[in-house]
XYZ file of C-alpha atoms in Angstrom:
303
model
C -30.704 -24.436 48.698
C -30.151 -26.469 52.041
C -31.439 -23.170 53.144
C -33.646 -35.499 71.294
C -36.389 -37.959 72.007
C -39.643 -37.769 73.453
C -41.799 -34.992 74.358
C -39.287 -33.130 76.044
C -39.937 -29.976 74.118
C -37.043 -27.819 76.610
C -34.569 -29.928 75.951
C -34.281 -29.010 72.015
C -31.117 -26.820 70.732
C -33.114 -24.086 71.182
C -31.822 -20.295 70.040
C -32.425 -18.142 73.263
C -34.864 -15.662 71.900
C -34.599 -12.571 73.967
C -31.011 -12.447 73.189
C -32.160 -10.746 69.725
C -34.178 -8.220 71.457
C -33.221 -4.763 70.693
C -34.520 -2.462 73.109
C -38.200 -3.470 72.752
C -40.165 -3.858 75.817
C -41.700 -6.834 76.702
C -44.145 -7.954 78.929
C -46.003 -4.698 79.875
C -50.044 -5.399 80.648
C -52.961 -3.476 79.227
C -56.485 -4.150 80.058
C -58.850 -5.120 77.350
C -61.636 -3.430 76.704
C -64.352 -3.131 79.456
C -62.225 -4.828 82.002
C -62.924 -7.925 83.529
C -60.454 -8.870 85.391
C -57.300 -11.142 84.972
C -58.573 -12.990 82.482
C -58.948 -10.345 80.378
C -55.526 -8.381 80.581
C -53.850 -8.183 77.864
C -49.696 -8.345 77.134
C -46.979 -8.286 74.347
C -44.749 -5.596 72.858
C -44.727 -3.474 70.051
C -45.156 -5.706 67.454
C -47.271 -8.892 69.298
C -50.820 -8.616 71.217
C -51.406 -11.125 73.659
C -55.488 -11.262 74.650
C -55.618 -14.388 77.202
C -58.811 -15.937 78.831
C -57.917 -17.721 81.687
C -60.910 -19.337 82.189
C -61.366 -21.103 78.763
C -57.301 -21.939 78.782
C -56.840 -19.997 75.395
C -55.291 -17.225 74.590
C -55.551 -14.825 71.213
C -52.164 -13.775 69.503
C -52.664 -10.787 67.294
C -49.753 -9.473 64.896
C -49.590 -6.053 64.733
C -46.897 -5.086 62.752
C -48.360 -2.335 60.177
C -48.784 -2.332 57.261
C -48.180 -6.024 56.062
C -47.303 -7.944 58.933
C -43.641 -8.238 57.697
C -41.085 -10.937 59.246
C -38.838 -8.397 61.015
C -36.409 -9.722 63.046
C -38.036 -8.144 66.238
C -41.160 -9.545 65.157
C -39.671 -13.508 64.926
C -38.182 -12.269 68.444
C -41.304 -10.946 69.889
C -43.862 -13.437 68.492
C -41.398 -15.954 70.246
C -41.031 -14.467 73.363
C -45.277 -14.672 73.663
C -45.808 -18.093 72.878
C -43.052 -18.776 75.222
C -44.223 -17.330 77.897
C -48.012 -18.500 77.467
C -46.205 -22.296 77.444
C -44.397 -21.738 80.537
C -47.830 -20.602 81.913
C -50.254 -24.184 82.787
C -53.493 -22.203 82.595
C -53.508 -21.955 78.928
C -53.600 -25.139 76.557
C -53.961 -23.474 73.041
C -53.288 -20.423 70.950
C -55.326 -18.634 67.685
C -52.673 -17.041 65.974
C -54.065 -14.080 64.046
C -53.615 -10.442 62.771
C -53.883 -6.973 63.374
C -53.591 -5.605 60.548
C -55.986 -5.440 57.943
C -56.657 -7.859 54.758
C -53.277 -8.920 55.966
C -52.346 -12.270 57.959
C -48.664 -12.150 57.387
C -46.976 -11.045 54.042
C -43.769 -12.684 54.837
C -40.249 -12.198 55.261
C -39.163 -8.920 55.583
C -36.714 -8.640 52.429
C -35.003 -5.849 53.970
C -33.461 -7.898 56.615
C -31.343 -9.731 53.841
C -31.033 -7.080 51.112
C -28.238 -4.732 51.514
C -27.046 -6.616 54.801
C -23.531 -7.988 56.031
C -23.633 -11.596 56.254
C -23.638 -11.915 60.061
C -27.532 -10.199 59.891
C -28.627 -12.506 57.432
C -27.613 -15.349 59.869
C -29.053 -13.696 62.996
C -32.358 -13.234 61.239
C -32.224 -16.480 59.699
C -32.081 -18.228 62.955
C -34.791 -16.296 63.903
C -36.715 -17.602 61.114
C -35.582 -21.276 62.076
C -36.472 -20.110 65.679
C -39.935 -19.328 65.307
C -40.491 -22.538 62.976
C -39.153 -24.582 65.396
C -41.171 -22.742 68.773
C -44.793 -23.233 66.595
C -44.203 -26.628 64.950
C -43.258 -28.606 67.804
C -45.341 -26.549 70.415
C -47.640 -28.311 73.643
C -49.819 -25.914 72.931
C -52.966 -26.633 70.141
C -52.360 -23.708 67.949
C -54.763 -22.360 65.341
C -54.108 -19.922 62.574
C -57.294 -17.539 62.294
C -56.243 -16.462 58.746
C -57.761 -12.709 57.890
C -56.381 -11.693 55.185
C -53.391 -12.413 52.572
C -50.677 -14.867 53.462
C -48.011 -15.936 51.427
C -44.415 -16.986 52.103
C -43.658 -16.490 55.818
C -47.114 -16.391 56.551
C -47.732 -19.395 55.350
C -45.180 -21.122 57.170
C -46.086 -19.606 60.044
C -50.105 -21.359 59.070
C -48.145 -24.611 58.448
C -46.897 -24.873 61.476
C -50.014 -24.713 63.150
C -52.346 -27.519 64.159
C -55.449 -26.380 62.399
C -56.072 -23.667 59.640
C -59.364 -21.380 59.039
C -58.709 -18.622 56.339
C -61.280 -16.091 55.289
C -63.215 -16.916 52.119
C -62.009 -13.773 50.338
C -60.298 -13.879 46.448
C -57.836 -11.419 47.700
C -56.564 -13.683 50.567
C -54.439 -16.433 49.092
C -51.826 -18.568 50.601
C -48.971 -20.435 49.277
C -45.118 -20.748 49.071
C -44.254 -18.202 46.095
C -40.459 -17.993 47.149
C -39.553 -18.748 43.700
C -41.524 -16.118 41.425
C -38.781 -14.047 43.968
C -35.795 -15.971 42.872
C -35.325 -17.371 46.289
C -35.635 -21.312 47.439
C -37.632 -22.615 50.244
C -35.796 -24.470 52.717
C -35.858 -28.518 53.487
C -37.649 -27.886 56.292
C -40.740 -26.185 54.892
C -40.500 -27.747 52.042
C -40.844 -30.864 54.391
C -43.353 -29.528 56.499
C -45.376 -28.711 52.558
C -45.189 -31.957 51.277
C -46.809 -33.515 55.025
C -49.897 -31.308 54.400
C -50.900 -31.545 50.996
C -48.914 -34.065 49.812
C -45.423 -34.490 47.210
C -46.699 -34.438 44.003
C -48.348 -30.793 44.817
C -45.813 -29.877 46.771
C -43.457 -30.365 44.396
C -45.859 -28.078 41.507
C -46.882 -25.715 43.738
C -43.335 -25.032 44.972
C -41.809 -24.779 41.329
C -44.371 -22.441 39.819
C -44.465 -20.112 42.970
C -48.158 -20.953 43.865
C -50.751 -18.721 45.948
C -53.872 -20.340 46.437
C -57.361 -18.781 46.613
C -59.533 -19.846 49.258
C -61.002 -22.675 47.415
C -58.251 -24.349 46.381
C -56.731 -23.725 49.378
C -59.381 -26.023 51.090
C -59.058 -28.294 47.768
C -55.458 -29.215 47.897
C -55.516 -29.547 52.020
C -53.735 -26.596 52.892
C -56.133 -24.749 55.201
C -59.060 -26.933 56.976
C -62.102 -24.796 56.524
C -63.051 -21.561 54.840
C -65.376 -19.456 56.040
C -67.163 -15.717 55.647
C -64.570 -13.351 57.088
C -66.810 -12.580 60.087
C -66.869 -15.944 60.936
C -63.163 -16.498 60.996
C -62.817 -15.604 64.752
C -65.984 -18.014 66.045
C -64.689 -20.551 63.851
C -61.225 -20.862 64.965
C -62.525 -20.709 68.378
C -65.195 -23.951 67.295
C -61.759 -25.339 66.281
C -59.866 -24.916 69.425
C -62.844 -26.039 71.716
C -62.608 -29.588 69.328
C -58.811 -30.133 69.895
C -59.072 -28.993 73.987
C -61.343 -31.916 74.043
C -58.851 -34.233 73.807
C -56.567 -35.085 76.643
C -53.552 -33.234 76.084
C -50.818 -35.709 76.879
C -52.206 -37.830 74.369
C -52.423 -35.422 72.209
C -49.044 -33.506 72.669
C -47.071 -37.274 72.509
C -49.208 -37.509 69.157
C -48.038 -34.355 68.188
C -44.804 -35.203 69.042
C -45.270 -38.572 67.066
C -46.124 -37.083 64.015
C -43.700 -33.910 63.672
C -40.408 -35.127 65.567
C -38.785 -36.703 62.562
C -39.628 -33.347 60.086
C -37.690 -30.728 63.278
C -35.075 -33.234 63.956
C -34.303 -33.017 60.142
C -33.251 -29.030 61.232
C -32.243 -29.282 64.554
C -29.186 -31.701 63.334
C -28.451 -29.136 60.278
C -29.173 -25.806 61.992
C -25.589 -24.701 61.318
C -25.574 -25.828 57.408
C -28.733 -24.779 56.745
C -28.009 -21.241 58.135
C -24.892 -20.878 56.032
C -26.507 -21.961 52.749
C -29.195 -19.718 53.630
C -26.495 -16.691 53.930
C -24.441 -17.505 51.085
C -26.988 -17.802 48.883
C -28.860 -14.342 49.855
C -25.836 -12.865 49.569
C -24.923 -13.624 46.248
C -25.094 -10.432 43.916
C -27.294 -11.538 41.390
C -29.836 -12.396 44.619
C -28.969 -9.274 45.837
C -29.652 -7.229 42.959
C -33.106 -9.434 42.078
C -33.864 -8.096 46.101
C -33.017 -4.875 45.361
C -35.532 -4.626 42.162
C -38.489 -6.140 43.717
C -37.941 -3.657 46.575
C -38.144 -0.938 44.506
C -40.725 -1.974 42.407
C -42.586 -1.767 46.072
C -41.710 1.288 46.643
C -42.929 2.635 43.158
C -46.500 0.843 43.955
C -46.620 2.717 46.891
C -45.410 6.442 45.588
């Protein structure tokens, strides 16, 4: 399934974001905890904690979408929406992108977005999907994944898209692309953005066979860059950031830019195609009815 120059990062074909809001408020403040002033207020919405420090530049992006982080559609919109906004704001330079929730990072797409849905929703939340990808891949921000718990699928591609990687050295927590053990097919574009980080050849097996990696072999096949105690996770990812900050950042971003343009162009001139392949394929009734029996053997796990 298939499922402009420069570092001009506004001018890309971007999908408006809040235009998939559904009556979720955005933007409201809290402060942390103990005060402190500005730099420690805190923003986001329902489903996306925003914890900046305006002195060190960096802010802390927690998803909080209980129980398993799941790729809602207001989720894609709202995690958007914040890393927006902390781009369009020049006292912060990077992002740790983390979660909430615990054991879990991000369990992935939200299958009941697709399953049971007309084929205009599966395109809405699709471009979301492509959205999000696009808003984290190709971001001026540095952006590092503090990975606490499981994270397979979405979550991983939301890891991928980041700059740097530290996951918790915990069995339980593995990562990987494991679209196919669910009978769907990752698209080009991760598949593209896959075969950058650890190569084509294990790509291209970890990909068929539906691989989730422990911690180990995480670090051993280049997906995440260090692996750490899971108290660490937080201290390390900051060690991380402080390493990238230290490099000018328009050197770095046109480097950035550099590296990733050709892999987003590769989207931004198929958006459309890929979209519909996406939704005809999902909609499909043997798809469908493979959706419907995983969700239900969920729901029999949990009664």
């Amino acid at each position: 399934m298939a499922l402009a120059s420069g570092v001009r990062f506004a001018e890309r074909a971007l999908l408006r974001p809040w235009a998939l809001l559904r009556g979720t408020t955005l933007g409201r403040t809290e402060p942390a905890a103990g005060g402190g002033g500005d730099g420690a207020r805190r923003f986001g919405s329902q489903r996306v904690l925003v914890e900046p420090d305006a002195a060190s530049g960096v802010a802390v992006m927690k998803l909080r979408n209980p129980p398993v982080n799941a790729l809602s559609l207001e989720l894609l919109t709202e995690l958007v929406i914040s890393l927006e906004k902390l781009e369009n704001d020049k006292t912060f330079r990077g992002v740790i992108l983390t979660s909430d929730c615990p054991r879990v990072f991000c369990a992935g797409l939200d299958l009941t977005e697709i399953c049971g849905r007309n084929p205009a929703h599966c395109a809405e939340y699709w471009k979301a999907m492509q959205e999000l990808w696009l808003r984290t891949y190709l971001s001026s921000l540095v952006l590092v994944a503090a990975i606490n718990g499981a994270c397979p699928a979405g979550g991983c591609i939301i890891a991928l898209s980041c700059d740097c990687r530290v996951l918790a050295d915990n069995p339980k927590y593995r990562i990987g692309l494991n679209e196919t053990l669910l009978g769907i097919i990752a698209p080009f574009w991760l598949k593209d953005t896959y075969v950058n980080t650890i190569g084509h050849r294990a790509s291209e097996q970890a990909l068929q066979l539906g691989s989730l990696f422990p911690p180990a072999e995480a670090l051993q096949v280049g997906l995440v860059d260090q692996v750490v105690p899971e108290d660490q996770v937080q201290s390390t990812a900051l060690s991380e950031m402080a390493r990238w900050l230290a490099v000018p950042d328009h050197a770095r971003q046109l480097t950035k830019n550099m590296m990733r343009k050709a892999t987003a162009d590769r989207l931004l001139r198929q958006r459309d195609a890929d979209t519909q392949n996406f939704v005809s394929f999902v909609c499909r009734d043997s798809i469908q009815k493979s959706l419907q029996a995983y969700l239900e053997k969920l729901r029999q796990r949990k009664g």
